[in-house]
Amino acid sequence: MKRIAATCASALGAVLLLAPPASAADEPTVRELLEKCDNGTDVCEFHPEGEPEHYQNTSEPVGAPVYNCTDRQQLMNVSWSDGTAESNSVGMSMSAGFGEVFKVTFEATYGHAWRSEHTESQTTFIEVRPGEVGRVYHGAKMQKVKGSYEMHFPDEFHDHYIWYVNGFEAYGPADDQGGTVTQSTRPMTEEEQQANCG
């Protein structure tokens, strides 16, 4: 995962100057800074970098496995539901102030609202041979947005009025859904035969 960094700047009149690096002991953590966003700051802004990147989430098993205990091939159905939710590279809840700032900026920048969660449900049919078990897998389509936070404090916070959180990434369900749905079959184990075909 990308490293998240916090940097500071000192305000001198109307000019922003990069301040000398603070010692590690004096630097606030990224969590401490983001917790202050709109909760002790004069300004807390998110600056996105580039367009959202779309990617495919890892496929995971969904629904229950189906067991063919007959001596003929069967067309079996698996009803499933799979939910995906937002997250970020800091591991903090996006319902906090910094998350709300992110969502307002996202909509203003890209022209549509950020999707915090999405649930996909369907019934998938699998052809399962005699003595085999079938499974369905789903991988949601996701999006990633990169950017940085700029934060101005009315009073010095860890010896500086201005702090930046660089390398922030937010992840959420893509607006144009259409994740992958795959299936597989394999022979049942002896234990599965005993448990499901007794």
mmCIF file with all atom_site columns, C-alpha atoms in Angstrom, residues 46-177:
data_model
loop_
_atom_site.group_PDB
_atom_site.id
_atom_site.type_symbol
_atom_site.label_atom_id
_atom_site.label_alt_id
_atom_site.label_comp_id
_atom_site.label_asym_id
_atom_site.label_entity_id
_atom_site.label_seq_id
_atom_site.pdbx_PDB_ins_code
_atom_site.Cartn_x
_atom_site.Cartn_y
_atom_site.Cartn_z
_atom_site.occupancy
_atom_site.B_iso_or_equiv
_atom_site.pdbx_formal_charge
_atom_site.auth_seq_id
_atom_site.auth_comp_id
_atom_site.auth_asym_id
_atom_site.auth_atom_id
_atom_site.pdbx_PDB_model_num
ATOM 1   C CA . PHE A 1 46  ? -9.091  17.671  -0.824  1.00 0.00 ? 46  PHE A CA 1
ATOM 2   C CA . HIS A 1 47  ? -7.128  18.034  -4.063  1.00 0.00 ? 47  HIS A CA 1
ATOM 3   C CA . PRO A 1 48  ? -7.728  15.062  -6.412  1.00 0.00 ? 48  PRO A CA 1
ATOM 4   C CA . GLU A 1 49  ? -4.974  13.914  -8.743  1.00 0.00 ? 49  GLU A CA 1
ATOM 5   C CA . GLY A 1 50  ? -6.117  12.799  -12.203 1.00 0.00 ? 50  GLY A CA 1
ATOM 6   C CA . GLU A 1 51  ? -9.179  10.771  -13.126 1.00 0.00 ? 51  GLU A CA 1
ATOM 7   C CA . PRO A 1 52  ? -10.565 7.905   -11.006 1.00 0.00 ? 52  PRO A CA 1
ATOM 8   C CA . GLU A 1 53  ? -8.888  4.576   -11.766 1.00 0.00 ? 53  GLU A CA 1
ATOM 9   C CA . HIS A 1 54  ? -11.178 1.581   -12.291 1.00 0.00 ? 54  HIS A CA 1
ATOM 10  C CA . TYR A 1 55  ? -10.150 -1.920  -11.285 1.00 0.00 ? 55  TYR A CA 1
ATOM 11  C CA . GLN A 1 56  ? -11.625 -5.340  -10.698 1.00 0.00 ? 56  GLN A CA 1
ATOM 12  C CA . ASN A 1 57  ? -11.972 -6.504  -7.119  1.00 0.00 ? 57  ASN A CA 1
ATOM 13  C CA . THR A 1 58  ? -10.697 -9.980  -6.270  1.00 0.00 ? 58  THR A CA 1
ATOM 14  C CA . SER A 1 59  ? -13.324 -12.639 -6.962  1.00 0.00 ? 59  SER A CA 1
ATOM 15  C CA . GLU A 1 60  ? -14.694 -14.235 -3.800  1.00 0.00 ? 60  GLU A CA 1
ATOM 16  C CA . PRO A 1 61  ? -17.156 -17.123 -3.296  1.00 0.00 ? 61  PRO A CA 1
ATOM 17  C CA . VAL A 1 62  ? -20.789 -15.965 -3.065  1.00 0.00 ? 62  VAL A CA 1
ATOM 18  C CA . GLY A 1 63  ? -23.924 -17.885 -2.203  1.00 0.00 ? 63  GLY A CA 1
ATOM 19  C CA . ALA A 1 64  ? -23.898 -21.473 -0.985  1.00 0.00 ? 64  ALA A CA 1
ATOM 20  C CA . PRO A 1 65  ? -22.152 -24.360 -2.718  1.00 0.00 ? 65  PRO A CA 1
ATOM 21  C CA . VAL A 1 66  ? -24.447 -26.765 -4.582  1.00 0.00 ? 66  VAL A CA 1
ATOM 22  C CA . TYR A 1 67  ? -23.946 -30.544 -4.433  1.00 0.00 ? 67  TYR A CA 1
ATOM 23  C CA . ASN A 1 68  ? -25.075 -32.970 -7.123  1.00 0.00 ? 68  ASN A CA 1
ATOM 24  C CA . CYS A 1 69  ? -25.814 -36.202 -5.317  1.00 0.00 ? 69  CYS A CA 1
ATOM 25  C CA . THR A 1 70  ? -27.612 -37.778 -8.294  1.00 0.00 ? 70  THR A CA 1
ATOM 26  C CA . ASP A 1 71  ? -26.249 -39.961 -11.082 1.00 0.00 ? 71  ASP A CA 1
ATOM 27  C CA . ARG A 1 72  ? -27.085 -37.390 -13.753 1.00 0.00 ? 72  ARG A CA 1
ATOM 28  C CA . GLN A 1 73  ? -25.804 -33.931 -14.676 1.00 0.00 ? 73  GLN A CA 1
ATOM 29  C CA . GLN A 1 74  ? -27.930 -31.239 -13.049 1.00 0.00 ? 74  GLN A CA 1
ATOM 30  C CA . LEU A 1 75  ? -28.588 -27.581 -13.849 1.00 0.00 ? 75  LEU A CA 1
ATOM 31  C CA . MET A 1 76  ? -28.507 -26.049 -10.381 1.00 0.00 ? 76  MET A CA 1
ATOM 32  C CA . ASN A 1 77  ? -29.109 -22.453 -9.285  1.00 0.00 ? 77  ASN A CA 1
ATOM 33  C CA . VAL A 1 78  ? -27.238 -20.357 -6.757  1.00 0.00 ? 78  VAL A CA 1
ATOM 34  C CA . SER A 1 79  ? -28.933 -17.210 -5.419  1.00 0.00 ? 79  SER A CA 1
ATOM 35  C CA . TRP A 1 80  ? -26.393 -14.769 -4.042  1.00 0.00 ? 80  TRP A CA 1
ATOM 36  C CA . SER A 1 81  ? -25.875 -11.209 -2.885  1.00 0.00 ? 81  SER A CA 1
ATOM 37  C CA . ASP A 1 82  ? -22.555 -9.412  -2.565  1.00 0.00 ? 82  ASP A CA 1
ATOM 38  C CA . GLY A 1 83  ? -21.976 -5.987  -1.024  1.00 0.00 ? 83  GLY A CA 1
ATOM 39  C CA . THR A 1 84  ? -18.971 -3.706  -1.457  1.00 0.00 ? 84  THR A CA 1
ATOM 40  C CA . ALA A 1 85  ? -18.228 -0.550  0.510   1.00 0.00 ? 85  ALA A CA 1
ATOM 41  C CA . GLU A 1 86  ? -15.857 2.390   0.498   1.00 0.00 ? 86  GLU A CA 1
ATOM 42  C CA . SER A 1 87  ? -12.487 2.366   2.246   1.00 0.00 ? 87  SER A CA 1
ATOM 43  C CA . ASN A 1 88  ? -9.228  4.308   2.124   1.00 0.00 ? 88  ASN A CA 1
ATOM 44  C CA . SER A 1 89  ? -5.483  4.006   2.504   1.00 0.00 ? 89  SER A CA 1
ATOM 45  C CA . VAL A 1 90  ? -5.584  5.416   6.043   1.00 0.00 ? 90  VAL A CA 1
ATOM 46  C CA . GLY A 1 91  ? -8.080  2.887   7.390   1.00 0.00 ? 91  GLY A CA 1
ATOM 47  C CA . MET A 1 92  ? -10.418 5.540   8.835   1.00 0.00 ? 92  MET A CA 1
ATOM 48  C CA . SER A 1 93  ? -14.192 5.759   8.419   1.00 0.00 ? 93  SER A CA 1
ATOM 49  C CA . MET A 1 94  ? -15.226 7.912   5.453   1.00 0.00 ? 94  MET A CA 1
ATOM 50  C CA . SER A 1 95  ? -18.198 9.143   7.501   1.00 0.00 ? 95  SER A CA 1
ATOM 51  C CA . ALA A 1 96  ? -15.819 11.481  9.364   1.00 0.00 ? 96  ALA A CA 1
ATOM 52  C CA . GLY A 1 97  ? -15.279 15.115  8.342   1.00 0.00 ? 97  GLY A CA 1
ATOM 53  C CA . PHE A 1 98  ? -12.409 14.390  5.964   1.00 0.00 ? 98  PHE A CA 1
ATOM 54  C CA . GLY A 1 99  ? -14.623 11.856  4.156   1.00 0.00 ? 99  GLY A CA 1
ATOM 55  C CA . GLU A 1 100 ? -17.403 14.383  3.695   1.00 0.00 ? 100 GLU A CA 1
ATOM 56  C CA . VAL A 1 101 ? -14.877 16.887  2.312   1.00 0.00 ? 101 VAL A CA 1
ATOM 57  C CA . PHE A 1 102 ? -13.658 14.185  -0.090  1.00 0.00 ? 102 PHE A CA 1
ATOM 58  C CA . LYS A 1 103 ? -17.189 13.396  -1.311  1.00 0.00 ? 103 LYS A CA 1
ATOM 59  C CA . VAL A 1 104 ? -18.132 17.037  -1.907  1.00 0.00 ? 104 VAL A CA 1
ATOM 60  C CA . THR A 1 105 ? -14.908 17.585  -3.876  1.00 0.00 ? 105 THR A CA 1
ATOM 61  C CA . PHE A 1 106 ? -15.371 14.341  -5.821  1.00 0.00 ? 106 PHE A CA 1
ATOM 62  C CA . GLU A 1 107 ? -18.848 15.377  -6.991  1.00 0.00 ? 107 GLU A CA 1
ATOM 63  C CA . ALA A 1 108 ? -17.714 18.912  -7.869  1.00 0.00 ? 108 ALA A CA 1
ATOM 64  C CA . THR A 1 109 ? -14.681 17.584  -9.792  1.00 0.00 ? 109 THR A CA 1
ATOM 65  C CA . TYR A 1 110 ? -16.167 14.624  -11.643 1.00 0.00 ? 110 TYR A CA 1
ATOM 66  C CA . GLY A 1 111 ? -19.813 15.690  -11.965 1.00 0.00 ? 111 GLY A CA 1
ATOM 67  C CA . HIS A 1 112 ? -21.450 12.802  -10.107 1.00 0.00 ? 112 HIS A CA 1
ATOM 68  C CA . ALA A 1 113 ? -21.742 11.608  -6.538  1.00 0.00 ? 113 ALA A CA 1
ATOM 69  C CA . TRP A 1 114 ? -19.282 9.235   -4.878  1.00 0.00 ? 114 TRP A CA 1
ATOM 70  C CA . ARG A 1 115 ? -20.805 5.796   -4.325  1.00 0.00 ? 115 ARG A CA 1
ATOM 71  C CA . SER A 1 116 ? -20.186 4.677   -0.743  1.00 0.00 ? 116 SER A CA 1
ATOM 72  C CA . GLU A 1 117 ? -21.618 1.177   -1.134  1.00 0.00 ? 117 GLU A CA 1
ATOM 73  C CA . HIS A 1 118 ? -23.258 -1.141  -3.612  1.00 0.00 ? 118 HIS A CA 1
ATOM 74  C CA . THR A 1 119 ? -24.963 -4.520  -3.366  1.00 0.00 ? 119 THR A CA 1
ATOM 75  C CA . GLU A 1 120 ? -25.336 -6.829  -6.355  1.00 0.00 ? 120 GLU A CA 1
ATOM 76  C CA . SER A 1 121 ? -27.769 -9.750  -6.260  1.00 0.00 ? 121 SER A CA 1
ATOM 77  C CA . GLN A 1 122 ? -28.657 -12.388 -8.809  1.00 0.00 ? 122 GLN A CA 1
ATOM 78  C CA . THR A 1 123 ? -29.274 -16.065 -9.435  1.00 0.00 ? 123 THR A CA 1
ATOM 79  C CA . THR A 1 124 ? -26.572 -17.935 -11.348 1.00 0.00 ? 124 THR A CA 1
ATOM 80  C CA . PHE A 1 125 ? -27.129 -21.334 -12.960 1.00 0.00 ? 125 PHE A CA 1
ATOM 81  C CA . ILE A 1 126 ? -24.384 -23.980 -12.922 1.00 0.00 ? 126 ILE A CA 1
ATOM 82  C CA . GLU A 1 127 ? -24.193 -27.329 -14.684 1.00 0.00 ? 127 GLU A CA 1
ATOM 83  C CA . VAL A 1 128 ? -22.901 -29.759 -12.079 1.00 0.00 ? 128 VAL A CA 1
ATOM 84  C CA . ARG A 1 129 ? -21.854 -33.287 -12.965 1.00 0.00 ? 129 ARG A CA 1
ATOM 85  C CA . PRO A 1 130 ? -22.731 -36.274 -10.748 1.00 0.00 ? 130 PRO A CA 1
ATOM 86  C CA . GLY A 1 131 ? -20.737 -36.353 -7.522  1.00 0.00 ? 131 GLY A CA 1
ATOM 87  C CA . GLU A 1 132 ? -19.474 -32.793 -7.933  1.00 0.00 ? 132 GLU A CA 1
ATOM 88  C CA . VAL A 1 133 ? -19.911 -29.488 -6.084  1.00 0.00 ? 133 VAL A CA 1
ATOM 89  C CA . GLY A 1 134 ? -20.424 -26.143 -7.789  1.00 0.00 ? 134 GLY A CA 1
ATOM 90  C CA . ARG A 1 135 ? -19.523 -22.622 -6.601  1.00 0.00 ? 135 ARG A CA 1
ATOM 91  C CA . VAL A 1 136 ? -20.138 -19.084 -7.839  1.00 0.00 ? 136 VAL A CA 1
ATOM 92  C CA . TYR A 1 137 ? -17.612 -16.233 -7.501  1.00 0.00 ? 137 TYR A CA 1
ATOM 93  C CA . HIS A 1 138 ? -18.109 -12.496 -7.834  1.00 0.00 ? 138 HIS A CA 1
ATOM 94  C CA . GLY A 1 139 ? -15.625 -9.648  -8.171  1.00 0.00 ? 139 GLY A CA 1
ATOM 95  C CA . ALA A 1 140 ? -17.081 -6.133  -7.997  1.00 0.00 ? 140 ALA A CA 1
ATOM 96  C CA . LYS A 1 141 ? -15.942 -3.304  -10.241 1.00 0.00 ? 141 LYS A CA 1
ATOM 97  C CA . MET A 1 142 ? -14.234 -0.662  -8.089  1.00 0.00 ? 142 MET A CA 1
ATOM 98  C CA . GLN A 1 143 ? -12.718 2.794   -8.443  1.00 0.00 ? 143 GLN A CA 1
ATOM 99  C CA . LYS A 1 144 ? -9.727  4.450   -6.803  1.00 0.00 ? 144 LYS A CA 1
ATOM 100 C CA . VAL A 1 145 ? -9.158  8.174   -6.374  1.00 0.00 ? 145 VAL A CA 1
ATOM 101 C CA . LYS A 1 146 ? -5.788  9.636   -5.403  1.00 0.00 ? 146 LYS A CA 1
ATOM 102 C CA . GLY A 1 147 ? -5.113  13.040  -3.938  1.00 0.00 ? 147 GLY A CA 1
ATOM 103 C CA . SER A 1 148 ? -3.943  15.144  -1.021  1.00 0.00 ? 148 SER A CA 1
ATOM 104 C CA . TYR A 1 149 ? -5.453  17.188  1.802   1.00 0.00 ? 149 TYR A CA 1
ATOM 105 C CA . GLU A 1 150 ? -4.542  20.792  2.541   1.00 0.00 ? 150 GLU A CA 1
ATOM 106 C CA . MET A 1 151 ? -5.324  21.940  6.074   1.00 0.00 ? 151 MET A CA 1
ATOM 107 C CA . HIS A 1 152 ? -5.081  25.463  7.570   1.00 0.00 ? 152 HIS A CA 1
ATOM 108 C CA . PHE A 1 153 ? -5.280  25.937  11.344  1.00 0.00 ? 153 PHE A CA 1
ATOM 109 C CA . PRO A 1 154 ? -6.292  29.152  13.156  1.00 0.00 ? 154 PRO A CA 1
ATOM 110 C CA . ASP A 1 155 ? -3.632  28.438  15.789  1.00 0.00 ? 155 ASP A CA 1
ATOM 111 C CA . GLU A 1 156 ? -0.406  26.525  15.439  1.00 0.00 ? 156 GLU A CA 1
ATOM 112 C CA . PHE A 1 157 ? -0.898  22.784  15.327  1.00 0.00 ? 157 PHE A CA 1
ATOM 113 C CA . HIS A 1 158 ? 2.351   20.986  16.095  1.00 0.00 ? 158 HIS A CA 1
ATOM 114 C CA . ASP A 1 159 ? 4.197   24.280  15.480  1.00 0.00 ? 159 ASP A CA 1
ATOM 115 C CA . HIS A 1 160 ? 2.663   24.952  12.053  1.00 0.00 ? 160 HIS A CA 1
ATOM 116 C CA . TYR A 1 161 ? -0.435  26.659  10.695  1.00 0.00 ? 161 TYR A CA 1
ATOM 117 C CA . ILE A 1 162 ? -0.608  24.670  7.450   1.00 0.00 ? 162 ILE A CA 1
ATOM 118 C CA . TRP A 1 163 ? -0.309  20.916  6.966   1.00 0.00 ? 163 TRP A CA 1
ATOM 119 C CA . TYR A 1 164 ? -0.645  18.632  3.935   1.00 0.00 ? 164 TYR A CA 1
ATOM 120 C CA . VAL A 1 165 ? -1.553  14.938  3.834   1.00 0.00 ? 165 VAL A CA 1
ATOM 121 C CA . ASN A 1 166 ? -0.060  13.518  0.653   1.00 0.00 ? 166 ASN A CA 1
ATOM 122 C CA . GLY A 1 167 ? -0.621  10.174  -1.052  1.00 0.00 ? 167 GLY A CA 1
ATOM 123 C CA . PHE A 1 168 ? -4.201  9.656   0.133   1.00 0.00 ? 168 PHE A CA 1
ATOM 124 C CA . GLU A 1 169 ? -6.266  7.046   -1.756  1.00 0.00 ? 169 GLU A CA 1
ATOM 125 C CA . ALA A 1 170 ? -10.005 6.338   -1.512  1.00 0.00 ? 170 ALA A CA 1
ATOM 126 C CA . TYR A 1 171 ? -11.648 3.151   -2.836  1.00 0.00 ? 171 TYR A CA 1
ATOM 127 C CA . GLY A 1 172 ? -15.331 2.570   -3.580  1.00 0.00 ? 172 GLY A CA 1
ATOM 128 C CA . PRO A 1 173 ? -17.777 0.787   -5.895  1.00 0.00 ? 173 PRO A CA 1
ATOM 129 C CA . ALA A 1 174 ? -17.604 2.023   -9.484  1.00 0.00 ? 174 ALA A CA 1
ATOM 130 C CA . ASP A 1 175 ? -20.575 3.928   -10.890 1.00 0.00 ? 175 ASP A CA 1
ATOM 131 C CA . ASP A 1 176 ? -20.866 1.674   -13.926 1.00 0.00 ? 176 ASP A CA 1
ATOM 132 C CA . GLN A 1 177 ? -21.318 -1.697  -12.274 1.00 0.00 ? 177 GLN A CA 1
#
